[in-house]
CSV table of C-alpha atoms in Angstrom, one decimal:
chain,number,residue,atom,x,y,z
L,1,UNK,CA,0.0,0.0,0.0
L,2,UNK,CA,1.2,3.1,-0.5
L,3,UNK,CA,0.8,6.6,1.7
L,4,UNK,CA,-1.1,8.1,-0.3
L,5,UNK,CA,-3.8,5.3,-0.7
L,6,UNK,CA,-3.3,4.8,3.7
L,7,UNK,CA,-4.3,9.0,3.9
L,8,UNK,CA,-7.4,8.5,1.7
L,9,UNK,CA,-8.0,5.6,3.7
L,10,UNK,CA,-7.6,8.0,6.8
L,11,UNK,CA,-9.3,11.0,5.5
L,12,UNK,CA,-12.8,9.0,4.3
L,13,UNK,CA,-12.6,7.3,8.4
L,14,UNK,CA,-12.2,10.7,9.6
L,15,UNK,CA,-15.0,12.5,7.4
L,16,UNK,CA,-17.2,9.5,8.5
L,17,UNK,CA,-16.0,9.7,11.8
L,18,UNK,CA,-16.9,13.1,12.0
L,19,UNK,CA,-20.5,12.7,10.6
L,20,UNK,CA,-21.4,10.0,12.6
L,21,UNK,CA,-20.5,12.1,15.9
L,22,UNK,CA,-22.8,15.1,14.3
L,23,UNK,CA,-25.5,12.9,13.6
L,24,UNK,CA,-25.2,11.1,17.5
L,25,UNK,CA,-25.0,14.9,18.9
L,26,UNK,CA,-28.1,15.9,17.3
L,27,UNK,CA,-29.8,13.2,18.5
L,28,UNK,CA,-28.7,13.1,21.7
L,29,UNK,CA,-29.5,16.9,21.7
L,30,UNK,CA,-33.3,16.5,20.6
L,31,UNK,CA,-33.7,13.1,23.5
L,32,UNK,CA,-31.5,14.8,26.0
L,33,UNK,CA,-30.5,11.8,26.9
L,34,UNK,CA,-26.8,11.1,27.6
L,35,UNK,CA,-25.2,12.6,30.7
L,36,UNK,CA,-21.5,12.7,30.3
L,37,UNK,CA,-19.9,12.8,33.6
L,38,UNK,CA,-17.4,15.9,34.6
L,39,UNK,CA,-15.1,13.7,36.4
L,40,UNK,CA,-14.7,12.0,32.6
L,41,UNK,CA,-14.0,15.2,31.0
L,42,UNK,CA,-11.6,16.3,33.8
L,43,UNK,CA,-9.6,12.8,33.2
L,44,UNK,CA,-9.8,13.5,29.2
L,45,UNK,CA,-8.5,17.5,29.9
L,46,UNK,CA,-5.7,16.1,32.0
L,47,UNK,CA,-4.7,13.1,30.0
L,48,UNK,CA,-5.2,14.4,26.0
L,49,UNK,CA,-5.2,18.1,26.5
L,50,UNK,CA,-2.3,18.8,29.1
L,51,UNK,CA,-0.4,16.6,26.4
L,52,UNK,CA,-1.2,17.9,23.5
L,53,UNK,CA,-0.4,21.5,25.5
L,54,UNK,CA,3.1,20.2,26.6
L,55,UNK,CA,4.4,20.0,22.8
L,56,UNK,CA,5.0,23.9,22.5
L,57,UNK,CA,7.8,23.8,23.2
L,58,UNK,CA,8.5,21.5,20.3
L,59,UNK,CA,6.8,23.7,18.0
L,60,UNK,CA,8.3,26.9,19.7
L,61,UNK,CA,11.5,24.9,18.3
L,62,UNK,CA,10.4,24.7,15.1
L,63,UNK,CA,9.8,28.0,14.7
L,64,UNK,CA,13.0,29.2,15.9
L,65,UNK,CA,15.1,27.5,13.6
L,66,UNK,CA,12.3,28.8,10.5
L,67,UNK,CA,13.2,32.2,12.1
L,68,UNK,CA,17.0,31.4,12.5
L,69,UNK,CA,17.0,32.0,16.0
L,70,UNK,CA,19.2,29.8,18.4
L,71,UNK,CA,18.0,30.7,21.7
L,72,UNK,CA,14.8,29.0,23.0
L,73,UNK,CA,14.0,31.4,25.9
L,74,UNK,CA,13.3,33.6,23.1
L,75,UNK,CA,10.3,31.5,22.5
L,76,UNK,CA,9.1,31.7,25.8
L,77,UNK,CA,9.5,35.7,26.1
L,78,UNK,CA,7.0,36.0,23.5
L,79,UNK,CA,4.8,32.6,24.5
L,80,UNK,CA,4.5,34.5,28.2
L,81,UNK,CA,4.2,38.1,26.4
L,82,UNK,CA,1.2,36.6,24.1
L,83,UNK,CA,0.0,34.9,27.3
L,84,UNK,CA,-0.4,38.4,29.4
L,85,UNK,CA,-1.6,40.3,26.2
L,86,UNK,CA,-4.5,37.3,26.2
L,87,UNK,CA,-5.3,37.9,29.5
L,88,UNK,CA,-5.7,42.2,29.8
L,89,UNK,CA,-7.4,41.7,26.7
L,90,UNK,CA,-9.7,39.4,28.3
L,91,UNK,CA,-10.4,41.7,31.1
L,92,UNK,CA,-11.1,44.3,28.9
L,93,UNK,CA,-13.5,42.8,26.5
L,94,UNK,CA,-14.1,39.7,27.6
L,95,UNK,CA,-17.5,38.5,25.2
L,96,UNK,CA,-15.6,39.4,22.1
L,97,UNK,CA,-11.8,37.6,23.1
L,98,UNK,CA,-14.2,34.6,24.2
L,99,UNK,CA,-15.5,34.5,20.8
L,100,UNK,CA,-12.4,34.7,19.3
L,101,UNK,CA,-10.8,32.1,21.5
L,102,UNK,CA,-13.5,29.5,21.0
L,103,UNK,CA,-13.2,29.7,16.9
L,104,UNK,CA,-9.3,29.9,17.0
L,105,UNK,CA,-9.7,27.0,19.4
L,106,UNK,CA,-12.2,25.3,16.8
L,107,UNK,CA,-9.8,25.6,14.1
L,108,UNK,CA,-6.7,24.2,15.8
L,109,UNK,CA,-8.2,21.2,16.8
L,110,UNK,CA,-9.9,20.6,13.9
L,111,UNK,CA,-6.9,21.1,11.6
L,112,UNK,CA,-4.2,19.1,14.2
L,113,UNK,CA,-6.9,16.2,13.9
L,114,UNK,CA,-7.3,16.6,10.5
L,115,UNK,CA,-4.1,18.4,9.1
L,116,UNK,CA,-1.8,15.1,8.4
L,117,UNK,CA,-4.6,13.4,6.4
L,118,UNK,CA,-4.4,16.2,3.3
L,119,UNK,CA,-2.2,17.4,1.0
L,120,UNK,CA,-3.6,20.6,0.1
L,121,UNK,CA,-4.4,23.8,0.7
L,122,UNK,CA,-7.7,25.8,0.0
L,123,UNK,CA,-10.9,27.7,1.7
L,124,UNK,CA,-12.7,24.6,1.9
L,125,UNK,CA,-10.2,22.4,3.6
L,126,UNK,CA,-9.9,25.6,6.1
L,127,UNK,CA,-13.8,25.6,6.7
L,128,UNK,CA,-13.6,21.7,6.9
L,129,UNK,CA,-10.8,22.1,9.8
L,130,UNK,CA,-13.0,24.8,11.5
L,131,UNK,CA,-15.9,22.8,11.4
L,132,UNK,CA,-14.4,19.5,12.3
L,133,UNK,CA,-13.2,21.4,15.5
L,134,UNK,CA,-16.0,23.3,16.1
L,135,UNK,CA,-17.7,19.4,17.9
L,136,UNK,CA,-15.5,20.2,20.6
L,137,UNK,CA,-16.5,23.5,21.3
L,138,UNK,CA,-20.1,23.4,20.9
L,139,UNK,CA,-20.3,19.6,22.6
L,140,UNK,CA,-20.5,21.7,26.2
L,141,UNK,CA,-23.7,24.0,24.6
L,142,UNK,CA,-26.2,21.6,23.5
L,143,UNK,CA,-25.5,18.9,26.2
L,144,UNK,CA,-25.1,21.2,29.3
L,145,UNK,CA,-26.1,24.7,27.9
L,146,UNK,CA,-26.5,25.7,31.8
L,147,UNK,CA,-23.2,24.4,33.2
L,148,UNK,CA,-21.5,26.2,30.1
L,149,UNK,CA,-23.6,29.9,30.8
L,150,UNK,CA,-21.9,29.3,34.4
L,151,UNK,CA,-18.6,29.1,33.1
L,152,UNK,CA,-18.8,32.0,30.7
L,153,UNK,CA,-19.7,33.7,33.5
L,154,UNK,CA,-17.2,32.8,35.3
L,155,UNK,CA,-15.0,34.1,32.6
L,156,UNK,CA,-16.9,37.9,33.6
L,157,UNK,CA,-18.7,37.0,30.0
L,158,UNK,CA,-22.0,38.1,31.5
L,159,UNK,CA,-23.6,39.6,28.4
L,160,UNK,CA,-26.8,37.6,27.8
L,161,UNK,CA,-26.6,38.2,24.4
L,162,UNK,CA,-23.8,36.3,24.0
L,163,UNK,CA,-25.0,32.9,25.0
């Protein structure tokens, strides 16, 4: 087999993949049925997400050398610099840098689950990443639409309008 024929193979399990899940969350949106226990999404945050989190620094490698800088603390001048921008932003206009979080968040984990499988570059493969990530985001709104208003708020997102 060759890798090309294994990343078709890869892609067509992912778009299915990715349907199916759709499909279940729409159902289980209209039934309000399944109850998905916090204590299971704090053990997936911790094991997947802290993980996937820790490789920055790889990346922040990456980066350097594409920038033909040497030094890594470099890197994490500006990862801490971006860090504190993110977070007076955030106490400033906190609804709007929400907003933008939540579909920069969509598109990154759409396009690190997706990214490997494709070749190519266009608008549609963007929208597909954005999309494809957007599951995770928008899992927390239609199965626990009041636990998720009480973190926004928590967040000082306390514009109504925005839920």
């Amino acid at each position: 087999m060759t890798i090309q024929f294994i990343k078709k193979i890869n892609l067509n399990h992912s778009f299915i993949f990715f349907l199916l899940v759709n499909l279940f969350s729409i159902v289980m949106f209209r039934l309000n049925y399944l109850d998905i226990s916090s204590s299971i999404c704090l053990f997936l945050i911790l094991t997947i997400g802290v993980s996937h989190g820790a490789l920055d620094n790889i990346k922040g490698k990456k980066l350097l050398k594409l920038f033909n800088f040497e030094r890594i603390y470099i890197f994490y001048i500006f990862y801490i610099f971006i860090a504190v921008c993110v977070i007076i932003i955030w106490s400033v206009l906190p609804a709007t840098t929400l907003l933008v979080f939540l579909i920069v968040a969509s598109f990154h984990f759409g396009k690190e689950d997706t990214q490997f499988l494709i070749n190519k570059k266009s608008y549609l493969i963007q929208l597909l990443y954005l999309l494809k990530g957007s599951l995770i985001i928008l899992a927390p709104l239609f199965f626990h639409f009041d636990d998720t208003v009480k973190i926004f708020k928590s967040l000082l997102v306390v514009n109504e309008n925005f839920y």
